[in-house]
Coordinates of C-alpha atoms in Angstrom, one line a residue:
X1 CA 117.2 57.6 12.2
X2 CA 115.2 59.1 14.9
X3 CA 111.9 59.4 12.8
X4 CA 112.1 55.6 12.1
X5 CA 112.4 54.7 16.2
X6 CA 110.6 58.2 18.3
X7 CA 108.0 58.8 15.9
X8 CA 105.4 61.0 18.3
X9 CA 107.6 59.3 21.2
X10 CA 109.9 62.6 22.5
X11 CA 108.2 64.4 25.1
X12 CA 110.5 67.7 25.2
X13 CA 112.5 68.9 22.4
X14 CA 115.0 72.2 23.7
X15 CA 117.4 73.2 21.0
X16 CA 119.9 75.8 20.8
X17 CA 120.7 76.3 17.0
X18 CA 123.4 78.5 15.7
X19 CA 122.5 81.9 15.8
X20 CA 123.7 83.3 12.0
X21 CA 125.5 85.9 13.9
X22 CA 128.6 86.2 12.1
X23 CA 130.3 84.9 15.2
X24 CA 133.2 82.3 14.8
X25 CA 134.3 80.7 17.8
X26 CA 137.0 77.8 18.1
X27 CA 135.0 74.7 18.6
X28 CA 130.9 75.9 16.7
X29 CA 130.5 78.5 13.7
X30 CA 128.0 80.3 14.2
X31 CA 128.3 82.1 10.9
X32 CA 126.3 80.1 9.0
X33 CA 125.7 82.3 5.8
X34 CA 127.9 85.2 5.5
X35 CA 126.2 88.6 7.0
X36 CA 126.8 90.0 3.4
X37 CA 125.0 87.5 1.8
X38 CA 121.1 89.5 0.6
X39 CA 120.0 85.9 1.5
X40 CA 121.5 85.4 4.5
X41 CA 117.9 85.3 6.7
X42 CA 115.6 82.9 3.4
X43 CA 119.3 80.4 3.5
X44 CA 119.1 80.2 7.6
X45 CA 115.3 79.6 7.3
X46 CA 115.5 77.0 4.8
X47 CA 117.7 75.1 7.3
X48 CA 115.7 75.7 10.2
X49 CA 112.4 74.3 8.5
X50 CA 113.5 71.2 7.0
X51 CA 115.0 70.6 11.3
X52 CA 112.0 71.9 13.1
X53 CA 109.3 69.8 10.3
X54 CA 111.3 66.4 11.6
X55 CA 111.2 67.6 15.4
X56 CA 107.3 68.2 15.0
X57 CA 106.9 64.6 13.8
X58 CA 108.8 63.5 16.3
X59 CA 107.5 65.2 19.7
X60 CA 104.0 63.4 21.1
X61 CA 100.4 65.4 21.1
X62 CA 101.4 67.3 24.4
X63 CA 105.0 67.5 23.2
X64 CA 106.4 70.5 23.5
X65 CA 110.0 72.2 22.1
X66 CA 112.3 75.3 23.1
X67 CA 114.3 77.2 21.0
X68 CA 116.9 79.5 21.6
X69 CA 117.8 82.4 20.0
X70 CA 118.8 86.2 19.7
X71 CA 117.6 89.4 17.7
X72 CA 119.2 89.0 14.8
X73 CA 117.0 85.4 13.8
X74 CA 113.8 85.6 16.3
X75 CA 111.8 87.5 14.3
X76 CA 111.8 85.3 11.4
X77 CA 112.2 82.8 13.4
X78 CA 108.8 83.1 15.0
X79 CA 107.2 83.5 11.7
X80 CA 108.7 80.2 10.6
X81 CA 107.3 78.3 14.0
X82 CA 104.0 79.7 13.4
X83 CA 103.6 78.1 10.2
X84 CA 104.9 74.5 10.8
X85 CA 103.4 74.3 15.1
X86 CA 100.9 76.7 14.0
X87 CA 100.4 80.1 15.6
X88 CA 97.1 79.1 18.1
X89 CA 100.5 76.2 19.6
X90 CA 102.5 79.5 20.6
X91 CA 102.7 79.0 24.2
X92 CA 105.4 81.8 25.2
X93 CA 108.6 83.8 24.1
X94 CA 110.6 83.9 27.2
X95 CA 113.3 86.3 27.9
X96 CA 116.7 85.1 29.7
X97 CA 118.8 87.7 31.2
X98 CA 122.3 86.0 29.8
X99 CA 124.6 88.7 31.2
X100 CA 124.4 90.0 34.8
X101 CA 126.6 93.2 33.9
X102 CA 126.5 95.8 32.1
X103 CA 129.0 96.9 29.2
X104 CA 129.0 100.5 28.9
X105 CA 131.1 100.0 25.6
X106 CA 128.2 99.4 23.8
X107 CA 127.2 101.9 21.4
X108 CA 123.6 102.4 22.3
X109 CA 122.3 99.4 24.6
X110 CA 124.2 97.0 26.5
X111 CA 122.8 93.7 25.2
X112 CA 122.0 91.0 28.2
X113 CA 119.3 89.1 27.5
X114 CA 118.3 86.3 24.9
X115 CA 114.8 85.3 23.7
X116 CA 113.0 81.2 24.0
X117 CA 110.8 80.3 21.5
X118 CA 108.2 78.2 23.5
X119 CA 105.9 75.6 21.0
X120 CA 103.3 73.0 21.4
X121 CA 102.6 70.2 19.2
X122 CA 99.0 70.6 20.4
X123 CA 98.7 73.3 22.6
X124 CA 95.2 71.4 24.1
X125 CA 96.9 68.9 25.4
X126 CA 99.7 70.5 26.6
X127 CA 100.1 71.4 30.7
X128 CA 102.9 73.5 32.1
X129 CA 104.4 72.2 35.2
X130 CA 104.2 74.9 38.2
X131 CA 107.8 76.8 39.4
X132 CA 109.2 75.6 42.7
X133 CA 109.8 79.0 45.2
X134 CA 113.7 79.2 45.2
X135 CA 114.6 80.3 49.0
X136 CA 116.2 83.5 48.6
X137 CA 112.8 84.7 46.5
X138 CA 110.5 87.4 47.7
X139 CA 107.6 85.2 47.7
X140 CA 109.8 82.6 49.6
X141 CA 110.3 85.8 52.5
X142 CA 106.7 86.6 52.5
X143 CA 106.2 83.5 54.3
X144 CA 106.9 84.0 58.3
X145 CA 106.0 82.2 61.1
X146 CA 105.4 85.3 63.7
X147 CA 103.5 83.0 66.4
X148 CA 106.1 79.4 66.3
X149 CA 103.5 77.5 64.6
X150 CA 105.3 74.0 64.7
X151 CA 103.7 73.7 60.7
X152 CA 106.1 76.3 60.1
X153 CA 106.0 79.4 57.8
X154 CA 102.6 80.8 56.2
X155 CA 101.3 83.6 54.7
X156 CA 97.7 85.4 56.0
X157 CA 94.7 85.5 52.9
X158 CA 91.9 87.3 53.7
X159 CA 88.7 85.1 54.0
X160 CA 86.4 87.6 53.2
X161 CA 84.9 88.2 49.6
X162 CA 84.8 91.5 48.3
X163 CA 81.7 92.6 45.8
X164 CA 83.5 91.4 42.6
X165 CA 84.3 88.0 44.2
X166 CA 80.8 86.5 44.3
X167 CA 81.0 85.4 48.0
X168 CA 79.0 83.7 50.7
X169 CA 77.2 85.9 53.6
X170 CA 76.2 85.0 57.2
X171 CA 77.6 85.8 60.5
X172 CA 80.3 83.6 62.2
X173 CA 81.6 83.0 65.9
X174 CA 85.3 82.0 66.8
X175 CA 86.2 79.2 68.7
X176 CA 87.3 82.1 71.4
X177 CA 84.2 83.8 71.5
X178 CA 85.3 86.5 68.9
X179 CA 81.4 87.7 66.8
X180 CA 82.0 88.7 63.1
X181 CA 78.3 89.8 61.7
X182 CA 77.1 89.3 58.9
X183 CA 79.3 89.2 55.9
X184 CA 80.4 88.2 52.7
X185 CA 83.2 85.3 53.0
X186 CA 85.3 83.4 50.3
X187 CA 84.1 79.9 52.0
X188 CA 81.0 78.0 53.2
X189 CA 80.5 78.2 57.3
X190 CA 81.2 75.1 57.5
X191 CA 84.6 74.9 56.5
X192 CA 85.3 78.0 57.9
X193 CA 84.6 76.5 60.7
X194 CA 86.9 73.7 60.2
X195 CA 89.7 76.4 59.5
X196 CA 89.1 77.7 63.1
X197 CA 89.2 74.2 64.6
X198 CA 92.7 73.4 62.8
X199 CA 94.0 76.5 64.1
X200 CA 94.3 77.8 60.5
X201 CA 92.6 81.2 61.2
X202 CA 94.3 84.4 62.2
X203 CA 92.2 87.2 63.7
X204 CA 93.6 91.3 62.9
X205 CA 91.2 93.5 64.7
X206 CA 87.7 93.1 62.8
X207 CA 89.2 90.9 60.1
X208 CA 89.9 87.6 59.5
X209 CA 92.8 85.7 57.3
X210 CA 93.7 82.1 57.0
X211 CA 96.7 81.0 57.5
X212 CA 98.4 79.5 54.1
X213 CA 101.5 77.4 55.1
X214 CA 104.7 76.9 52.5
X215 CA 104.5 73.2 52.8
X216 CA 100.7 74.1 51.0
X217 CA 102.1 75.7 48.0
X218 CA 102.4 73.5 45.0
X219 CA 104.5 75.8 43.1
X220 CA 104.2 79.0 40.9
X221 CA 103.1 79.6 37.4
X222 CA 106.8 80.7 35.4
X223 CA 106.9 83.7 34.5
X224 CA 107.8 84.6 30.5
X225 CA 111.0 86.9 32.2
X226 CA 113.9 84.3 33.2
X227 CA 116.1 86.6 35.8
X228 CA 116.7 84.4 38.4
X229 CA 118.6 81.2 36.4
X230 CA 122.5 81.2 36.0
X231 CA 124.2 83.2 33.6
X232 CA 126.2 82.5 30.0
X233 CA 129.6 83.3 32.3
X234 CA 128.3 80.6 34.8
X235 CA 128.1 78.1 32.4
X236 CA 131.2 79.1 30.6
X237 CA 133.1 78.8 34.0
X238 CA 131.7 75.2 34.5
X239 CA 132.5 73.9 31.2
X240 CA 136.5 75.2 32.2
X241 CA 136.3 73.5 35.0
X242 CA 135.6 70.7 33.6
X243 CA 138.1 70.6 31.0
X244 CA 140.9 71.6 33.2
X245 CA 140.9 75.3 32.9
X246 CA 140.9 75.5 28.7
X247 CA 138.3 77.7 26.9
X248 CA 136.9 75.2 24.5
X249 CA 133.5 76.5 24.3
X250 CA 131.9 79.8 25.5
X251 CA 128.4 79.6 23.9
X252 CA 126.9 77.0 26.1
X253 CA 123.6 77.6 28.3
X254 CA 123.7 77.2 31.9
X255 CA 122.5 73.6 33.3
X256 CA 119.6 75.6 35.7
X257 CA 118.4 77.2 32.1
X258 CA 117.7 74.2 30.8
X259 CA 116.4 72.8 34.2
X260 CA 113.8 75.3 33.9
X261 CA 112.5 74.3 30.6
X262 CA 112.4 70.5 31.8
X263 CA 110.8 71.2 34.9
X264 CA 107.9 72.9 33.4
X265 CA 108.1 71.3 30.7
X266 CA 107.5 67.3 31.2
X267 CA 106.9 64.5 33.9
X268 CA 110.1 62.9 35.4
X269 CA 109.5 59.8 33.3
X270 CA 109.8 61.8 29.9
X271 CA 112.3 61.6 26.8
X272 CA 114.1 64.8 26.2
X273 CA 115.7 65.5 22.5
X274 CA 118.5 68.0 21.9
X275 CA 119.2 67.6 18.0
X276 CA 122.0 70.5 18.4
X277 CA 123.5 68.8 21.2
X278 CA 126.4 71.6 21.3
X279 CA 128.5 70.9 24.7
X280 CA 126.2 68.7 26.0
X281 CA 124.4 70.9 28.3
X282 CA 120.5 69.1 28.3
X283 CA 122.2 66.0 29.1
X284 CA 123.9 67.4 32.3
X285 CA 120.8 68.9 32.8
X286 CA 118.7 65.7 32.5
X287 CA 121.4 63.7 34.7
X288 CA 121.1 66.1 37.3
X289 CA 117.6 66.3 38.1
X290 CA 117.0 62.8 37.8
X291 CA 119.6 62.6 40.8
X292 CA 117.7 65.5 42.7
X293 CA 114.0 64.0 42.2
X294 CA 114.6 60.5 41.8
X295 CA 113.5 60.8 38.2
X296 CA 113.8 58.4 35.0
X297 CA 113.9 61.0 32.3
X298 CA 115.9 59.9 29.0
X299 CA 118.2 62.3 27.1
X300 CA 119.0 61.8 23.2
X301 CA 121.8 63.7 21.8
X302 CA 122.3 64.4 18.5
X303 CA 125.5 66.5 16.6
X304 CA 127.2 66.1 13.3
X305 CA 130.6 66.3 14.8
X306 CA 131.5 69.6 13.8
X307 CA 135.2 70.2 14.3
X308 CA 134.9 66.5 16.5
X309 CA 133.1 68.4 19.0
X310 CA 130.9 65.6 19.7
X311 CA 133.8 63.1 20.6
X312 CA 135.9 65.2 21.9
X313 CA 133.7 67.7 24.2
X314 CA 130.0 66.8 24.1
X315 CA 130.7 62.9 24.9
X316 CA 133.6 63.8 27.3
X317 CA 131.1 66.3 29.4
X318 CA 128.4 63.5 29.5
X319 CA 131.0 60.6 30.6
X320 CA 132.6 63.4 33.3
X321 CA 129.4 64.0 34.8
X322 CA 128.6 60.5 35.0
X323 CA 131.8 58.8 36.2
X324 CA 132.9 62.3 38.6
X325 CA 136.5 62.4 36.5
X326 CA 137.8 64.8 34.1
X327 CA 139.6 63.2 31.1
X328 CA 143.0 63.3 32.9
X329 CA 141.2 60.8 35.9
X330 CA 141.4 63.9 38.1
X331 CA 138.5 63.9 40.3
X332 CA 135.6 66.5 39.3
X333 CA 132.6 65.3 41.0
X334 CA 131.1 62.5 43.0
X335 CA 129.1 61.1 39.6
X336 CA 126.1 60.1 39.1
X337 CA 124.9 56.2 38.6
X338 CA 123.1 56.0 35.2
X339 CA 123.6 54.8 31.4
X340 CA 125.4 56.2 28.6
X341 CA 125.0 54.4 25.0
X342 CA 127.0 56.0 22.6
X343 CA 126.2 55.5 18.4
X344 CA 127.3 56.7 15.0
X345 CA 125.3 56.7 12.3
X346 CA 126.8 56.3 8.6
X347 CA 125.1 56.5 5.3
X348 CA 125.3 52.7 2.8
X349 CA 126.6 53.7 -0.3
X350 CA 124.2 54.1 -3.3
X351 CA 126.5 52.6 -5.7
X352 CA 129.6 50.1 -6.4
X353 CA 129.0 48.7 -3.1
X354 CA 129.5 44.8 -2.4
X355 CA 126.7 42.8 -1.3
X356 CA 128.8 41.7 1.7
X357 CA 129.7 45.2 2.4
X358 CA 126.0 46.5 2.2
X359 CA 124.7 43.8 4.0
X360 CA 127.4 44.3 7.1
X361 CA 126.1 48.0 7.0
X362 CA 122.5 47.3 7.0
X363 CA 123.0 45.2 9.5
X364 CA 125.3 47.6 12.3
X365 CA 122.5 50.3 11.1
X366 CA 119.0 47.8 11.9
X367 CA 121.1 47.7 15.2
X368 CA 122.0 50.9 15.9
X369 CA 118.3 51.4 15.6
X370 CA 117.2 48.4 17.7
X371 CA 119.2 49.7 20.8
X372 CA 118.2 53.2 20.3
X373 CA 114.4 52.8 20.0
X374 CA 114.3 49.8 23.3
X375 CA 117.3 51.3 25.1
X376 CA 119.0 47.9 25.0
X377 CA 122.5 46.7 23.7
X378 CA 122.9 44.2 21.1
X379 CA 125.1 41.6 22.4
X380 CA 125.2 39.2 19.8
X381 CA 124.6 36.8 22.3
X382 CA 122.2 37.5 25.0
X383 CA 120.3 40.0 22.5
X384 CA 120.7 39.2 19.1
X385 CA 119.8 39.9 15.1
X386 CA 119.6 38.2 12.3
X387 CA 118.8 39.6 8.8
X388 CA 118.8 36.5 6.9
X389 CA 117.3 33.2 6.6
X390 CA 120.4 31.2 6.2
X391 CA 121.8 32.4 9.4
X392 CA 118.5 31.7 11.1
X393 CA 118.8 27.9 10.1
X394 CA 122.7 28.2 11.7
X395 CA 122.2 29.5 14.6
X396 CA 118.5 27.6 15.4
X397 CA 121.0 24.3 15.0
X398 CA 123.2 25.3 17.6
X399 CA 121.8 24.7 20.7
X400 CA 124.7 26.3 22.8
X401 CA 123.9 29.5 21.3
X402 CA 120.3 29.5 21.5
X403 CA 120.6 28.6 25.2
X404 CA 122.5 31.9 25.9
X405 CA 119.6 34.0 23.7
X406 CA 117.6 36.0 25.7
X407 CA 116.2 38.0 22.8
X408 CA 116.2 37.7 18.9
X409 CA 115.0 40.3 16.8
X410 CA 114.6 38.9 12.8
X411 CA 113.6 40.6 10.0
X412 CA 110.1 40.5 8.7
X413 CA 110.1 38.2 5.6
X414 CA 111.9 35.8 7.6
X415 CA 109.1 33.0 8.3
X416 CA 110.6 30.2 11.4
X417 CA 110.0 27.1 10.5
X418 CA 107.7 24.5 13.2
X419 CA 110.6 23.4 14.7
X420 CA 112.6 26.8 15.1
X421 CA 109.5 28.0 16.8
X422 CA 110.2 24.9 19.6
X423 CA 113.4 25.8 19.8
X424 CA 113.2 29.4 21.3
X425 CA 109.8 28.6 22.9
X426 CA 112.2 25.4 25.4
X427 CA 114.8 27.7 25.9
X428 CA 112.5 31.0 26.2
X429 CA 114.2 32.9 23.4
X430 CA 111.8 35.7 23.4
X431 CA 111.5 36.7 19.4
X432 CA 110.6 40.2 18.0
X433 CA 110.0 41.0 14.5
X434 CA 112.0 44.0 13.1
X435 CA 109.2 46.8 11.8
X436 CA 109.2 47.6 8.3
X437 CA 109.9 51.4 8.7
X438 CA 113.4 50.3 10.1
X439 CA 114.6 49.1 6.2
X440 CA 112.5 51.9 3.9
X441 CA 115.7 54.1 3.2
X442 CA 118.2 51.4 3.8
X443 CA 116.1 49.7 1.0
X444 CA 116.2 52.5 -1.6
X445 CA 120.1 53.6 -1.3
X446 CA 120.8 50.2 -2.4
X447 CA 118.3 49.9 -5.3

């Protein structure tokens, strides 16, 4: 579905795939093939490639996806990305620190970190976004304001050069009178000068540092070692919370994990894809940062339903975070003022199918993909489709209708007639044609 409508249109893709562990918990297996199986690594592969070929078609030039995943799968893993992204797209393998404790139960190491695959569709075009300083960091404390500069805190670099730094050399005279002689500094006189008459210049005996204010720093470069996000237990907590104290799922990813990865990841205008949508984390994570920044990012879900996970816990999360109330209306949070658009996709039967029936189905599928691909809601009224030329002619006819069409999307070999073309030009029926690509499967299951 989602290579017919975000063909090279998903900006991020973060996906958190089941791990072939062996581990079974109540709501996702995670034992995929059987640890005893002598093909347990090719079978998990096989599935992974046929995912990870769709979600390169479907991120843009500069798209870029995440993937988590533990020891057992990374290596192969990382053999498998290189060949479909290509190895020179590898952009980094960064380690979260899941657990905060240690378990000195463990036979040899106590396990507490797990590995993100980090890809580019074109690494080229690809620009990583800088880390904000969190305030309880050590480069946040390096900052101080020692003299009540009403800019606030800064940090002192050197304005000399030293030998390796190339440098420029003359002799210089403070607004105060103080004489440096001639040396080698990282800046032309003249806007060291301009330093000095900003009060940006900080004088330590015979040497001279500029004064680099927080509100100047535009961010850090991440790091490849993740330490400082939330923990597994964290997000485990939340999700109870949420659903009133019951463990349904305790494999999710924090929200600030995921946070991360869209922060450095895209522009707050972007379309984020989670095709393993688990609990629902990326959405949360999505919803909440467009709240803190003002941003318009997009979330896409997908899930097969697996033990009705998605109706039952991924949807419910989305809809609690949105509306600020649990599924018993007991109040979790204040809410947050977006969308939610919620589909299911079905398969038209190959055979002994009635042409009513397959025509009802093509129809609910053309809009299912309508809506997701313009982020719109087929109405039937104000936004409407029409498949056939038939009911073209009926509707055209009646003028009631058309007056309460805003938009009509037909299907291609449907050709409007001279005066079906007057019609919705009077009463500004804007009309779009549905693209080809929409019907190519559709077309063959019923052949």
């Amino acid at each position: 579905m989602l290579e017919k409508t975000h063909k090279e249109k998903i900006d991020i893709i973060y996906i958190d795939p089941p791990y072939n562990t062996g581990n079974k918990d109540f709501i996702y297996d995670d034992c995929m093939i059987d640890r005893e199986d002598g093909f347990s690594h090719s079978k998990w592969l096989s599935f992974m490639e046929k995912r990870l070929n769709i979600a390169k078609k479907l991120l843009k030039e500069n798209g870029v996806i995440f993937i988590s995943i533990d020891d057992y799968e990374q290596a192969p893993l990382k053999m498998l990305c290189d060949d479909i992204f290509g190895e020179d797209n590898f952009i980094a393998d960064i380690i979260w620190k899941r657990k905060r404790g240690r378990d000195n139960s463990a036979r040899w190491f106590s396990k507490a970190h797990e590995y993100c695959l980090v890809y580019s569709k074109n690494k080229n075009l690809f620009d990583v976004n800088k880390v904000a300083i969190s305030e309880d960091s050590d480069t946040r404390k390096s900052y101080k304001n020692p003299d009540n500069d009403p800019r606030g805190d800064y940090r002192k670099l050197g304005c000399w050069a030293r030998g390796t730094q190339g440098g420029v050399k003359y002799d210089f005279t403070l607004n105060d009178g103080y004489y440096f002689y001639e040396r080698l500094w990282l800046m032309s006189k003249e806007n060291l000068k301009k330093l000095d008459d900003e009060n940006k210049l900080v004088r330590v005996g015979d040497k001279l540092y500029r004064k680099f204010f927080i509100t100047e720093h535009k961010g850090q470069v991440p790091e490849t070692i993740w330490d400082d996000v939330s923990n597994s237990a964290n997000a485990s907590d939340m999700i109870k919370k949420m659903f009133n104290g019951n463990i349904i799922f305790d494999t999710a990813k924090p929200v600030e994990y995921i946070k991360r990865m869209i922060q450095i990841g895209c522009q707050k205008d972007a379309t984020i894809l989670d095709f393993f949508a688990g609990s629902g984390t990326t959405a949360q994570a999505v919803l909440e940062l467009n709240k803190e920044d003002n941003g318009n990012r997009q979330f896409i879900l997908c899930t097969n339903n697996e033990n009705n996970i998605c109706e039952d816990i991924t949807y419910q999360r989305i809809k609690t975070v949105i509306t600020g109330k649990r599924k018993d209306y007991t109040e979790y949070s204040e809410g947050i003022d977006t969308n939610l658009k919620y589909y299911k996709t079905t398969y038209i039967p190959r055979i002994n199918t009635e042409e009513e029936n397959i025509q009802e189905n093509l129809l609910l599928n053309i809009q299912n993909l309508i809506q997701l691909e313009n982020g719109i809601r087929v109405d039937n009224e104000r936004i409407k489709v029409v498949l056939e030329e038939e009911k073209l002619d009926t509707f055209s006819l009646n003028i009631e209708e058309v007056e309460k069409c805003e938009r009509l999307y037909i299907s291609s070999d449907i050709l409007l007639t001279t005066k079906q073309v007057k019609t919705f030009k009077d009463n500004n029926v804007e009309v779009y044609m549905i693209p080809e690509y929409y019907f190519d499967s559709e077309i063959k299951e019923v052949q």
